[in-house]
JSON list of C-alpha atoms in Angstrom, two decimals:
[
{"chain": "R", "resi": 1, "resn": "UNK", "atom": "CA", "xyz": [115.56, 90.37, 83.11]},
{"chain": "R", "resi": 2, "resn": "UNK", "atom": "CA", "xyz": [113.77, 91.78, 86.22]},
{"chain": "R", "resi": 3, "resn": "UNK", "atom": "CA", "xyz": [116.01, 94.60, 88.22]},
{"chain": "R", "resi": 4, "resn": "UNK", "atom": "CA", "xyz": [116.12, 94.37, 91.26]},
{"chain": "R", "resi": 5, "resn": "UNK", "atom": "CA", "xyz": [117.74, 96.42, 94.22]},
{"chain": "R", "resi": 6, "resn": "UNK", "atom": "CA", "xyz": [118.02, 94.82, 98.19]},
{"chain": "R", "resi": 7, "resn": "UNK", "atom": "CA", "xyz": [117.75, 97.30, 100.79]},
{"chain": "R", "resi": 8, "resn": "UNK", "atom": "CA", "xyz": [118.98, 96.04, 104.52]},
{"chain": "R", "resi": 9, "resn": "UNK", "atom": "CA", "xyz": [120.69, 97.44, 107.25]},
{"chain": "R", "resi": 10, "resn": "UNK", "atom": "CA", "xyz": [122.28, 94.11, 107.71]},
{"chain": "R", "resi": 11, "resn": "UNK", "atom": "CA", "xyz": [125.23, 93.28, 105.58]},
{"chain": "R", "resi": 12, "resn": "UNK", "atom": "CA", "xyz": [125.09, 89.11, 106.04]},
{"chain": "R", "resi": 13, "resn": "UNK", "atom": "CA", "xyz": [121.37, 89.79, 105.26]},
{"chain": "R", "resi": 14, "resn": "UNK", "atom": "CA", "xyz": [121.95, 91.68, 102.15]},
{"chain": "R", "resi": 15, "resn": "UNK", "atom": "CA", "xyz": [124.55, 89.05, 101.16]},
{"chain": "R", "resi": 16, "resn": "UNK", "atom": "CA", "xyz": [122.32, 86.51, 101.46]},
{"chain": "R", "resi": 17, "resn": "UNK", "atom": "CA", "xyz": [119.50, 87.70, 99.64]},
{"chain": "R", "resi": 18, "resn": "UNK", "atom": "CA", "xyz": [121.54, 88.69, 97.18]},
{"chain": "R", "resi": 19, "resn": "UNK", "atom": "CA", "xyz": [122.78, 85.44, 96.41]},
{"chain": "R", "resi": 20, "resn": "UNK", "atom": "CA", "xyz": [119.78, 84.09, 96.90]},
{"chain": "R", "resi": 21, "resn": "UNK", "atom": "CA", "xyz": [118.31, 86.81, 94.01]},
{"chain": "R", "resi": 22, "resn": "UNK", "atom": "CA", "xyz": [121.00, 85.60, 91.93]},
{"chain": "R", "resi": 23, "resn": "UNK", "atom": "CA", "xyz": [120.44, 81.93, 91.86]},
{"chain": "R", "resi": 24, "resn": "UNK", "atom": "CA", "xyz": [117.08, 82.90, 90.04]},
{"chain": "R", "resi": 25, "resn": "UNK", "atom": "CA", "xyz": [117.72, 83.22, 86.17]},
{"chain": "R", "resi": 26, "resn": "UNK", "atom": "CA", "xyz": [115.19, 86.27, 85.23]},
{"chain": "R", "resi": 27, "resn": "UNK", "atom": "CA", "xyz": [116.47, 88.17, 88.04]},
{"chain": "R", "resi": 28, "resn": "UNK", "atom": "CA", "xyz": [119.60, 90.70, 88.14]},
{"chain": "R", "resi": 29, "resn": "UNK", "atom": "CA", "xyz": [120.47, 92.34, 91.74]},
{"chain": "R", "resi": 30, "resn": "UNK", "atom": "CA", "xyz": [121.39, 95.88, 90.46]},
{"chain": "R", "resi": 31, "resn": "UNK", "atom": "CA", "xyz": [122.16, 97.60, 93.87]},
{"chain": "R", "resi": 32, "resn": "UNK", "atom": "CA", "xyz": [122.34, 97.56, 97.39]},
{"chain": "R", "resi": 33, "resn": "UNK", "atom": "CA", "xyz": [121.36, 100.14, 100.28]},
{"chain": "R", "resi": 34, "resn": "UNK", "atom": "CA", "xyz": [122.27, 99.77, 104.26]},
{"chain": "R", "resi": 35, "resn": "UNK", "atom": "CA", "xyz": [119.67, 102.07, 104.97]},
{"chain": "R", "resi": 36, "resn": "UNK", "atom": "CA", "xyz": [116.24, 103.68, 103.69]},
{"chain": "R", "resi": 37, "resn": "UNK", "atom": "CA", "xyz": [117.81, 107.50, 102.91]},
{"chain": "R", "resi": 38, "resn": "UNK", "atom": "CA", "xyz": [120.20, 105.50, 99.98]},
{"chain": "R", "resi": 39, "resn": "UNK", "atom": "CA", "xyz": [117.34, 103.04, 99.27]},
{"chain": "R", "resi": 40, "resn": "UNK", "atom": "CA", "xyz": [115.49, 105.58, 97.94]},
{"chain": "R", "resi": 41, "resn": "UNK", "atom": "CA", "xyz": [117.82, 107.68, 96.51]},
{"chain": "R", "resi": 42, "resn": "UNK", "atom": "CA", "xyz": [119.27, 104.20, 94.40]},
{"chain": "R", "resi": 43, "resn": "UNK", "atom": "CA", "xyz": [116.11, 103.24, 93.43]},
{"chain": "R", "resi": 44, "resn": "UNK", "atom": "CA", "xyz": [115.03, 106.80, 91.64]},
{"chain": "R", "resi": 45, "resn": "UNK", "atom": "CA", "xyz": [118.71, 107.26, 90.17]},
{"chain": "R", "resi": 46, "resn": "UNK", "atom": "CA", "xyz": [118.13, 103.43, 88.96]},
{"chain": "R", "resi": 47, "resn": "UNK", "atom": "CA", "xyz": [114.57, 102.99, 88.03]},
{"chain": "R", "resi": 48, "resn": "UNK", "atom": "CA", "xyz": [114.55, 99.60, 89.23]},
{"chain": "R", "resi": 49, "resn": "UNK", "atom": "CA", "xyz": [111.79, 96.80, 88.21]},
{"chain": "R", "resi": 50, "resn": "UNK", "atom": "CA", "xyz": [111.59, 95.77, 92.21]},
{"chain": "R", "resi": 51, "resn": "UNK", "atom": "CA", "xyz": [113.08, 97.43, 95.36]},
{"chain": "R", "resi": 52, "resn": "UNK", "atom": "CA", "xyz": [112.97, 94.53, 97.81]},
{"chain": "R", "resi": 53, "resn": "UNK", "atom": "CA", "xyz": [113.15, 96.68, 101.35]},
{"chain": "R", "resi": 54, "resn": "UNK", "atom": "CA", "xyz": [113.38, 96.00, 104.97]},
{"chain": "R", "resi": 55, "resn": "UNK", "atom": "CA", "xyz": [111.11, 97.71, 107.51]},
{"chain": "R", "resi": 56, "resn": "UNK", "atom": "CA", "xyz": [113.77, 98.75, 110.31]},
{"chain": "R", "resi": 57, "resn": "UNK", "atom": "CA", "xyz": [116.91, 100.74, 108.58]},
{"chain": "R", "resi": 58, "resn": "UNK", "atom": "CA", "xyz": [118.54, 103.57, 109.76]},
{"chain": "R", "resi": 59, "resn": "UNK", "atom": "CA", "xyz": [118.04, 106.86, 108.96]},
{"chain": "R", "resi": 60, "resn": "UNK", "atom": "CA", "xyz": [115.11, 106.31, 107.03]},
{"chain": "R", "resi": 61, "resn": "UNK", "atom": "CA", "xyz": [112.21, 103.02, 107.49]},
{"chain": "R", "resi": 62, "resn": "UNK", "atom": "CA", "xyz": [111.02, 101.03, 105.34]},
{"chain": "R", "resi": 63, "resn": "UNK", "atom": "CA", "xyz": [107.39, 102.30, 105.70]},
{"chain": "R", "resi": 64, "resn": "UNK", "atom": "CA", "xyz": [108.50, 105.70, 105.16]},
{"chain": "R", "resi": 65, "resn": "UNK", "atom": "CA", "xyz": [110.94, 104.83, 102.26]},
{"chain": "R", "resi": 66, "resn": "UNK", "atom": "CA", "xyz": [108.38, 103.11, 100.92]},
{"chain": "R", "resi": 67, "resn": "UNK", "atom": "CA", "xyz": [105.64, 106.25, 101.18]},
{"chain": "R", "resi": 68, "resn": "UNK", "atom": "CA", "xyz": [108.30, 107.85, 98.95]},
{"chain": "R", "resi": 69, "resn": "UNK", "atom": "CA", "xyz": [109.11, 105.39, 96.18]},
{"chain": "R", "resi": 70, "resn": "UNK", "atom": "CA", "xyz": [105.27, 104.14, 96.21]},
{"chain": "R", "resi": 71, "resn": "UNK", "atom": "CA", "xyz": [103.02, 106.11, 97.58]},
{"chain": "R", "resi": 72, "resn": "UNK", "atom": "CA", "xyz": [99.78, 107.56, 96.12]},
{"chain": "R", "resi": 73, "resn": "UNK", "atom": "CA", "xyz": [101.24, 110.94, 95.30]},
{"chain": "R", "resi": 74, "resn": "UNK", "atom": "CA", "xyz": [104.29, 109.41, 93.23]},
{"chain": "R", "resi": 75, "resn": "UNK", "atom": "CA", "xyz": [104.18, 109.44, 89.69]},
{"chain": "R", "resi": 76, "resn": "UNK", "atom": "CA", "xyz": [106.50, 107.26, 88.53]},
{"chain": "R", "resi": 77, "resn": "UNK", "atom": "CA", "xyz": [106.11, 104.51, 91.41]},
{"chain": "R", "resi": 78, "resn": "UNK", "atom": "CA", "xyz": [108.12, 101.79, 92.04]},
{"chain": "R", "resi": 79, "resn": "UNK", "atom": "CA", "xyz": [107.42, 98.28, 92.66]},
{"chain": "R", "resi": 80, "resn": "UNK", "atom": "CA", "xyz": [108.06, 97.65, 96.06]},
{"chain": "R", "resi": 81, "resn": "UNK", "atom": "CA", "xyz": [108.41, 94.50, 98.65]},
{"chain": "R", "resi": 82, "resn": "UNK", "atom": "CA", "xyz": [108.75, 94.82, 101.94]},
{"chain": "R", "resi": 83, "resn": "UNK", "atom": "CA", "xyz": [110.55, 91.69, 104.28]},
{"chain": "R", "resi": 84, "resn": "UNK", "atom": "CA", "xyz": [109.41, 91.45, 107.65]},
{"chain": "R", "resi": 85, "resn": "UNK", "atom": "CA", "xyz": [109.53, 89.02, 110.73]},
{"chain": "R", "resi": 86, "resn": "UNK", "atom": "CA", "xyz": [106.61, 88.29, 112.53]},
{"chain": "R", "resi": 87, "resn": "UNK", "atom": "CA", "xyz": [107.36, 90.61, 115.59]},
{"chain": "R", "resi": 88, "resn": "UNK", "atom": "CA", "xyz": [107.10, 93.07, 113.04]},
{"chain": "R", "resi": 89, "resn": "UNK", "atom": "CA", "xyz": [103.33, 93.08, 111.60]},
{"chain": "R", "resi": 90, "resn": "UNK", "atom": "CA", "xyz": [102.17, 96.21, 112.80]},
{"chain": "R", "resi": 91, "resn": "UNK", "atom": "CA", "xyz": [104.92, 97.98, 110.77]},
{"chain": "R", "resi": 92, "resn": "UNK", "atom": "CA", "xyz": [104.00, 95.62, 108.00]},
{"chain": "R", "resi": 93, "resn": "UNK", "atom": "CA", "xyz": [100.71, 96.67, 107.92]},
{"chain": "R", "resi": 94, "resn": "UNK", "atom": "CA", "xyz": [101.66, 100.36, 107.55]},
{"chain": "R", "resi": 95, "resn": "UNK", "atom": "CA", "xyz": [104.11, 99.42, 104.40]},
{"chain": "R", "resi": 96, "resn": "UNK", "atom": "CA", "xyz": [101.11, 98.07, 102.65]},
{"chain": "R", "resi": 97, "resn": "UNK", "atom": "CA", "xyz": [99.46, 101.03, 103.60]},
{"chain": "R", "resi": 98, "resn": "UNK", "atom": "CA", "xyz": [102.17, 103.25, 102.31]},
{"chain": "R", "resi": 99, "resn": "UNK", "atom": "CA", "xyz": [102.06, 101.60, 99.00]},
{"chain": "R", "resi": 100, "resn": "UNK", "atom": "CA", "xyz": [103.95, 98.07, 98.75]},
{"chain": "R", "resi": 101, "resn": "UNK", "atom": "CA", "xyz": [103.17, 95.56, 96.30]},
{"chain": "R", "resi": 102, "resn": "UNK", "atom": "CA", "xyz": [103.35, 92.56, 98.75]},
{"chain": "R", "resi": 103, "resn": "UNK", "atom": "CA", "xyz": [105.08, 90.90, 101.81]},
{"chain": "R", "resi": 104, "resn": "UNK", "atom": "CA", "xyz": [107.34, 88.16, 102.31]},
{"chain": "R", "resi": 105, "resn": "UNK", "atom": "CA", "xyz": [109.19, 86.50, 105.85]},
{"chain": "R", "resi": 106, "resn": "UNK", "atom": "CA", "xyz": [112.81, 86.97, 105.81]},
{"chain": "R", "resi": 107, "resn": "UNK", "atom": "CA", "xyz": [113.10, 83.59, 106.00]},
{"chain": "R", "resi": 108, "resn": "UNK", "atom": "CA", "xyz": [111.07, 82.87, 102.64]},
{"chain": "R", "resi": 109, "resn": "UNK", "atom": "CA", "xyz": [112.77, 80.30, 100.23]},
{"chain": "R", "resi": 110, "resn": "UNK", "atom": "CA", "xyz": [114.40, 80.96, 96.91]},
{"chain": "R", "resi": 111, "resn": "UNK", "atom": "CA", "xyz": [111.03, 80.18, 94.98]},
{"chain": "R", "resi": 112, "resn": "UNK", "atom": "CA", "xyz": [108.81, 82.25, 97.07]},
{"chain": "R", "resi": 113, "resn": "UNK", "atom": "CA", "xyz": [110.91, 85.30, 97.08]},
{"chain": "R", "resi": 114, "resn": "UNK", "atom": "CA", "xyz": [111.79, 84.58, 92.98]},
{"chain": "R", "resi": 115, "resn": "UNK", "atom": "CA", "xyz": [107.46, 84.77, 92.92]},
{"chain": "R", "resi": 116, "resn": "UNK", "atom": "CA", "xyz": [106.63, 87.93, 94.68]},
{"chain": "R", "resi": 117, "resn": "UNK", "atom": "CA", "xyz": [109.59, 89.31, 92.55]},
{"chain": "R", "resi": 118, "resn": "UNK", "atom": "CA", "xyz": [108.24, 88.37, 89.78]},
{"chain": "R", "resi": 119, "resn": "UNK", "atom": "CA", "xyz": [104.52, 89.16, 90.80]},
{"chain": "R", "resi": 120, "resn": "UNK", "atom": "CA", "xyz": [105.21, 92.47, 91.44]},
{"chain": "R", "resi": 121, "resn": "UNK", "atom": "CA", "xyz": [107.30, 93.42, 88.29]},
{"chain": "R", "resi": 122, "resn": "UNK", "atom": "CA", "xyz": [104.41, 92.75, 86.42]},
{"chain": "R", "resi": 123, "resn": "UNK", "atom": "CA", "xyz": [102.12, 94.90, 88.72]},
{"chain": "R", "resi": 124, "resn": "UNK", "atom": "CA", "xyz": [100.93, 92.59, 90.64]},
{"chain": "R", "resi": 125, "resn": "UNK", "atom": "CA", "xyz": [101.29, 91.59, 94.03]},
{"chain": "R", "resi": 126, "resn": "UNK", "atom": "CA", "xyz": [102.29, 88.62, 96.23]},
{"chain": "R", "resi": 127, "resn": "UNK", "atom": "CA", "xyz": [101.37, 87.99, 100.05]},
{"chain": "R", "resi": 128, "resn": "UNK", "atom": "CA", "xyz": [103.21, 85.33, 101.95]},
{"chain": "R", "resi": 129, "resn": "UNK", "atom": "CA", "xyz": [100.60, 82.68, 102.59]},
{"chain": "R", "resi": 130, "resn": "UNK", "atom": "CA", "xyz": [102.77, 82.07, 105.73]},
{"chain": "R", "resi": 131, "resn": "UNK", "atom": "CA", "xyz": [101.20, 84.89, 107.34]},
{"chain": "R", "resi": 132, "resn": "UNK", "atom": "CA", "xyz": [98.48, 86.82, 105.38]},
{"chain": "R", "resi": 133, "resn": "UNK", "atom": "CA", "xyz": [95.92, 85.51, 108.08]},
{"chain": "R", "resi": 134, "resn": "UNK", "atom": "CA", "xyz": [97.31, 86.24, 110.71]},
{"chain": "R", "resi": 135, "resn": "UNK", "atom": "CA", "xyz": [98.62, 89.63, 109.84]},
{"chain": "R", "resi": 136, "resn": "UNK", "atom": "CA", "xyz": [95.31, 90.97, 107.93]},
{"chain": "R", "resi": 137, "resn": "UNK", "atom": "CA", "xyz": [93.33, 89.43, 110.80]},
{"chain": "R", "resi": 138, "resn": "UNK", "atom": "CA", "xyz": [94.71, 91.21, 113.38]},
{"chain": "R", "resi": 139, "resn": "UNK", "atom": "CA", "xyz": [93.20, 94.00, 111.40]},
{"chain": "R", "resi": 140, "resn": "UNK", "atom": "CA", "xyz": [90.52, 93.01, 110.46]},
{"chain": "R", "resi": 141, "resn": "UNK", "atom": "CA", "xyz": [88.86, 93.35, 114.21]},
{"chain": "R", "resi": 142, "resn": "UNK", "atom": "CA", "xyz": [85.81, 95.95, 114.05]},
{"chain": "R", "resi": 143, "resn": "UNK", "atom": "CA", "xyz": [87.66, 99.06, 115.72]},
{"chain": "R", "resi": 144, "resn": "UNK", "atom": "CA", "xyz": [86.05, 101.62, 112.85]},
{"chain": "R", "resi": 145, "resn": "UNK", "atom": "CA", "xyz": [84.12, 101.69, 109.68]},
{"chain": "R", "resi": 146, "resn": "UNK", "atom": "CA", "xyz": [84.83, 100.50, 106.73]},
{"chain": "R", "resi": 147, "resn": "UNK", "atom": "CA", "xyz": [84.48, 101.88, 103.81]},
{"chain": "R", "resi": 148, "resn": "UNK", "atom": "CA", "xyz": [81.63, 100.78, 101.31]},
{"chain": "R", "resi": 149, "resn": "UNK", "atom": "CA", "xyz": [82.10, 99.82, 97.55]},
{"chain": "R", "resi": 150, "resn": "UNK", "atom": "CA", "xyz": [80.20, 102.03, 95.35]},
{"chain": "R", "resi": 151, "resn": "UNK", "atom": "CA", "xyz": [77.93, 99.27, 93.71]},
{"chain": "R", "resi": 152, "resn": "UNK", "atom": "CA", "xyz": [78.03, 95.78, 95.25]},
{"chain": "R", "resi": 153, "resn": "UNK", "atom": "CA", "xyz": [80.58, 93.23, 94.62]},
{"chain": "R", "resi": 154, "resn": "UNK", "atom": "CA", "xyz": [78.93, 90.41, 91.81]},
{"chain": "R", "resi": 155, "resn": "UNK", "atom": "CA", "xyz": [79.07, 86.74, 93.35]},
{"chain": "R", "resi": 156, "resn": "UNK", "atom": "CA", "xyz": [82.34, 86.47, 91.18]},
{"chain": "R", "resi": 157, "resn": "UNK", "atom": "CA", "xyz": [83.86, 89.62, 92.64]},
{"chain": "R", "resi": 158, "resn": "UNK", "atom": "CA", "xyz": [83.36, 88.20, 95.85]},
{"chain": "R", "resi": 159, "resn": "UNK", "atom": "CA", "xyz": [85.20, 84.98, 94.42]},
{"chain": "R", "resi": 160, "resn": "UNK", "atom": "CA", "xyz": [87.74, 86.38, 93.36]},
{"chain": "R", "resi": 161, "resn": "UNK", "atom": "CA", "xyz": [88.21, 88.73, 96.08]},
{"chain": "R", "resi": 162, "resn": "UNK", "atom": "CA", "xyz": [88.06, 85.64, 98.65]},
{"chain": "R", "resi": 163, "resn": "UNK", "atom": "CA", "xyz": [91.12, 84.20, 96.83]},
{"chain": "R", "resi": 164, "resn": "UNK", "atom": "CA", "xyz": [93.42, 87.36, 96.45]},
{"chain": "R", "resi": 165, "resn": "UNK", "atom": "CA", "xyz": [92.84, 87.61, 100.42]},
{"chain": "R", "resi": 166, "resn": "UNK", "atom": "CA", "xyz": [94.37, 84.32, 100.90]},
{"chain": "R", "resi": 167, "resn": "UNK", "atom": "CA", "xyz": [97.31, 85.46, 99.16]},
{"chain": "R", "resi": 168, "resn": "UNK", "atom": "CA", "xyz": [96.76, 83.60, 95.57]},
{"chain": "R", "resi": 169, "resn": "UNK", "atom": "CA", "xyz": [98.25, 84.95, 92.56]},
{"chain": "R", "resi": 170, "resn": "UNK", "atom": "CA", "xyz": [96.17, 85.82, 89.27]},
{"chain": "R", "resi": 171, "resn": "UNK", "atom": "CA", "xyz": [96.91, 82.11, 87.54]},
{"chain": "R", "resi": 172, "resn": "UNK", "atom": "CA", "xyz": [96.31, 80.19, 90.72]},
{"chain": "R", "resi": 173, "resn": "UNK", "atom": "CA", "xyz": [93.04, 82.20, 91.38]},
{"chain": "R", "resi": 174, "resn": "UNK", "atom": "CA", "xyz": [92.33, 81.66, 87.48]},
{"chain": "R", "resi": 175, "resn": "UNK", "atom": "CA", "xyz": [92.96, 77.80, 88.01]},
{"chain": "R", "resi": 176, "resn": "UNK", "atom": "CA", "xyz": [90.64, 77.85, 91.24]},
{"chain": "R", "resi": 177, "resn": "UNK", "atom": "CA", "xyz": [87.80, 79.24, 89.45]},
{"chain": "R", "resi": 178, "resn": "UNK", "atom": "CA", "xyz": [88.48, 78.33, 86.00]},
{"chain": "R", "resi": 179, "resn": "UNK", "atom": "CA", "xyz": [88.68, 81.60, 84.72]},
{"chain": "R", "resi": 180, "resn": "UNK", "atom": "CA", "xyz": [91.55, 83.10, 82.02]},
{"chain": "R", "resi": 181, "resn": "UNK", "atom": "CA", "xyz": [93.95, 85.21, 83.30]},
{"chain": "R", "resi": 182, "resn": "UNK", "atom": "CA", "xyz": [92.69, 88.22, 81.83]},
{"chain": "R", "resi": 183, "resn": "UNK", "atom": "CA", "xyz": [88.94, 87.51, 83.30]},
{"chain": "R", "resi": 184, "resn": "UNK", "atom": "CA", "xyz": [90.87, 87.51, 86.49]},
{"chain": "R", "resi": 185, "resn": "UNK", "atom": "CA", "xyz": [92.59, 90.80, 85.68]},
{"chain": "R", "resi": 186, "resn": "UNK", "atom": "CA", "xyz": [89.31, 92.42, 84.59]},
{"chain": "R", "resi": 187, "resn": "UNK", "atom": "CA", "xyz": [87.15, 91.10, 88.36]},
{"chain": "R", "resi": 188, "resn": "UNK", "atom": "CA", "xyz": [90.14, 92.86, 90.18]},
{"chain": "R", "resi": 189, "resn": "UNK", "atom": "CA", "xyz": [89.92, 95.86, 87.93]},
{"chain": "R", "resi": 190, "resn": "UNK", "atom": "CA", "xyz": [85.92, 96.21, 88.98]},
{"chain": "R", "resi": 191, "resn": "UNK", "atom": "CA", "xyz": [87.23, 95.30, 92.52]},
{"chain": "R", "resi": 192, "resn": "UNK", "atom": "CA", "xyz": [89.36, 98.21, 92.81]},
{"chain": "R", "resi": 193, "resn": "UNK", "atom": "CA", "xyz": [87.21, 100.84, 90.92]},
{"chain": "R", "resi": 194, "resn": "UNK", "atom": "CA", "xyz": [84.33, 99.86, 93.19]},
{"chain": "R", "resi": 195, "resn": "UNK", "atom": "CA", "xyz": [86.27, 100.34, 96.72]},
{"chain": "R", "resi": 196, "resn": "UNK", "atom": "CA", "xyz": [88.15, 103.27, 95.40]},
{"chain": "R", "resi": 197, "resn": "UNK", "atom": "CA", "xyz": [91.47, 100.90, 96.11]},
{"chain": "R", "resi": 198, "resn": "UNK", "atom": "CA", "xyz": [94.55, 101.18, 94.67]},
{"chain": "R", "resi": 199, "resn": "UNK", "atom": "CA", "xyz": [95.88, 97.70, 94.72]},
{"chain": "R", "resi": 200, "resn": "UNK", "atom": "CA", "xyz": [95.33, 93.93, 95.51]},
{"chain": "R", "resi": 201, "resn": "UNK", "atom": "CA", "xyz": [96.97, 94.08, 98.99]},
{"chain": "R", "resi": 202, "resn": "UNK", "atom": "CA", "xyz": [94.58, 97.28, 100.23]},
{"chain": "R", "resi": 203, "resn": "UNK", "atom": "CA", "xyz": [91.80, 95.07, 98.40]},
{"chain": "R", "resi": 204, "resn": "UNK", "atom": "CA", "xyz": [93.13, 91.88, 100.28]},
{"chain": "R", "resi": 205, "resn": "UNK", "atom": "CA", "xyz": [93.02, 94.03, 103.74]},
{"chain": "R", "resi": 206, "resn": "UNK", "atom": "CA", "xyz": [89.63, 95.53, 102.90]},
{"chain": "R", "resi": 207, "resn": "UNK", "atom": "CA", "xyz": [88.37, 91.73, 102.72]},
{"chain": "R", "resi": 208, "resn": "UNK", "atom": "CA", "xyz": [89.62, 91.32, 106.37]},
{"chain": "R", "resi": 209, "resn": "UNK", "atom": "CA", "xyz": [88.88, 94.57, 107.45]},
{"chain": "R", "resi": 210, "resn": "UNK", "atom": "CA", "xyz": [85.01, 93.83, 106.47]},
{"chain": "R", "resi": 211, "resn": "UNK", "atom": "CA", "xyz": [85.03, 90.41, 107.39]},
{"chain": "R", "resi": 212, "resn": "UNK", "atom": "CA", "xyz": [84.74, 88.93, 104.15]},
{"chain": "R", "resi": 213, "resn": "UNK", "atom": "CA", "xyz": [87.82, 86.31, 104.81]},
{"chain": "R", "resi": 214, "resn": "UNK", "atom": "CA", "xyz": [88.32, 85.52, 108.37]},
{"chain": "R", "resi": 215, "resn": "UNK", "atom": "CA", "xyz": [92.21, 85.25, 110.13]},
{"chain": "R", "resi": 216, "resn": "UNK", "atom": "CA", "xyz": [92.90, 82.58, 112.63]},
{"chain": "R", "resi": 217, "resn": "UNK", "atom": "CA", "xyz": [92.17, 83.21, 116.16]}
]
């Protein structure tokens, strides 16, 4: 069973997600937090698999809760996804940043939220297809340098690295390029050693950002 806590300043919204959460059958909620101060301090007294968090909370933000529960300097990080609108990419971008797994629209269905739940419990990570280009491509203009991968990227690197920006998960990219799952695993290891990177999503914006994978205009 996957734990899960819902952090939202909203009570209908929490509600609502939390049914949602519960119509899934791997998935138990385990708490709720109205703003990012108890977010944080549930999910470290907790230890949950997933802390699904909102970006604008009192008190504390998501971007800066999520620095704290998954940031580079934590230890013992946890999985984090943040839910957004679309008025809100800019503060998106800075979650990711800070450390979270993936992304999702609060409006996201049952299935895709029950999938970047899931994706990130096993450590690894889930962008809404909804709006990966959009969001990564506003980043992706060239307003500074971007950082260069220590040895190039093999032709199946830059496969697989294509995919992940699009938002696929490991199986579907696997499916796409008729690779096993652990193949997958080990061309996203090399991807991350070579860029220095610490995840899929900073791989996925590093795509953009050197204009690998295009967004829409």
């Amino acid at each position: 069973m996957i734990r899960v806590i819902v952090a939202d300043d909203q009570e209908p919204v929490r509600t609502g997600l939390r049914l949602l959460l519960a119509s899934l059958p791997d998935v138990e909620v385990v708490g709720e937090a109205a703003d990012g101060i108890e977010a944080v301090r549930l999910a470290r007294r907790l230890r949950p698999d997933v802390a699904l968090l909102d970006i604008r909370m009192p008190g504390l933000n998501g971007i800066d809760a999520t620095q704290m529960l998954a940031g580079p300097s934590v230890a013992e990080p946890v999985a984090v996804v943040v839910i957004t609108t679309f008025d809100l990419d800019e503060y998106v971008h800075g979650a990711l940043r800070a450390g979270a797994k993936g992304f999702l629209l609060k409006e996201a269905g049952p299935q895709l939220i029950g999938e970047a739940v899931r994706a990130a419990a096993n450590g690894d990570a889930l962008i809404s297809p909804q709006v990966t280009a959009r969001l990564l491509g506003e980043f992706s203009r060239p307003v500074r340098k971007v950082r260069q991968p220590v040895s190039p990227l093999t032709g199946r690197e830059e496969d697989v690295l294509a995919l992940l920006a699009i938002g696929l998960t490991n199986i579907e990219i696997g499916e796409r390029l008729y690779l096993s799952l652990g193949t997958v695993k080990t061309h996203i290891a090399g991807i991350l050693t070579k860029l220095g990177l610490r995840n899929r999503v900073e791989a996925a914006m590093w795509a953009y950002e050197s204009g690998r994978v295009r967004g829409e205009d």
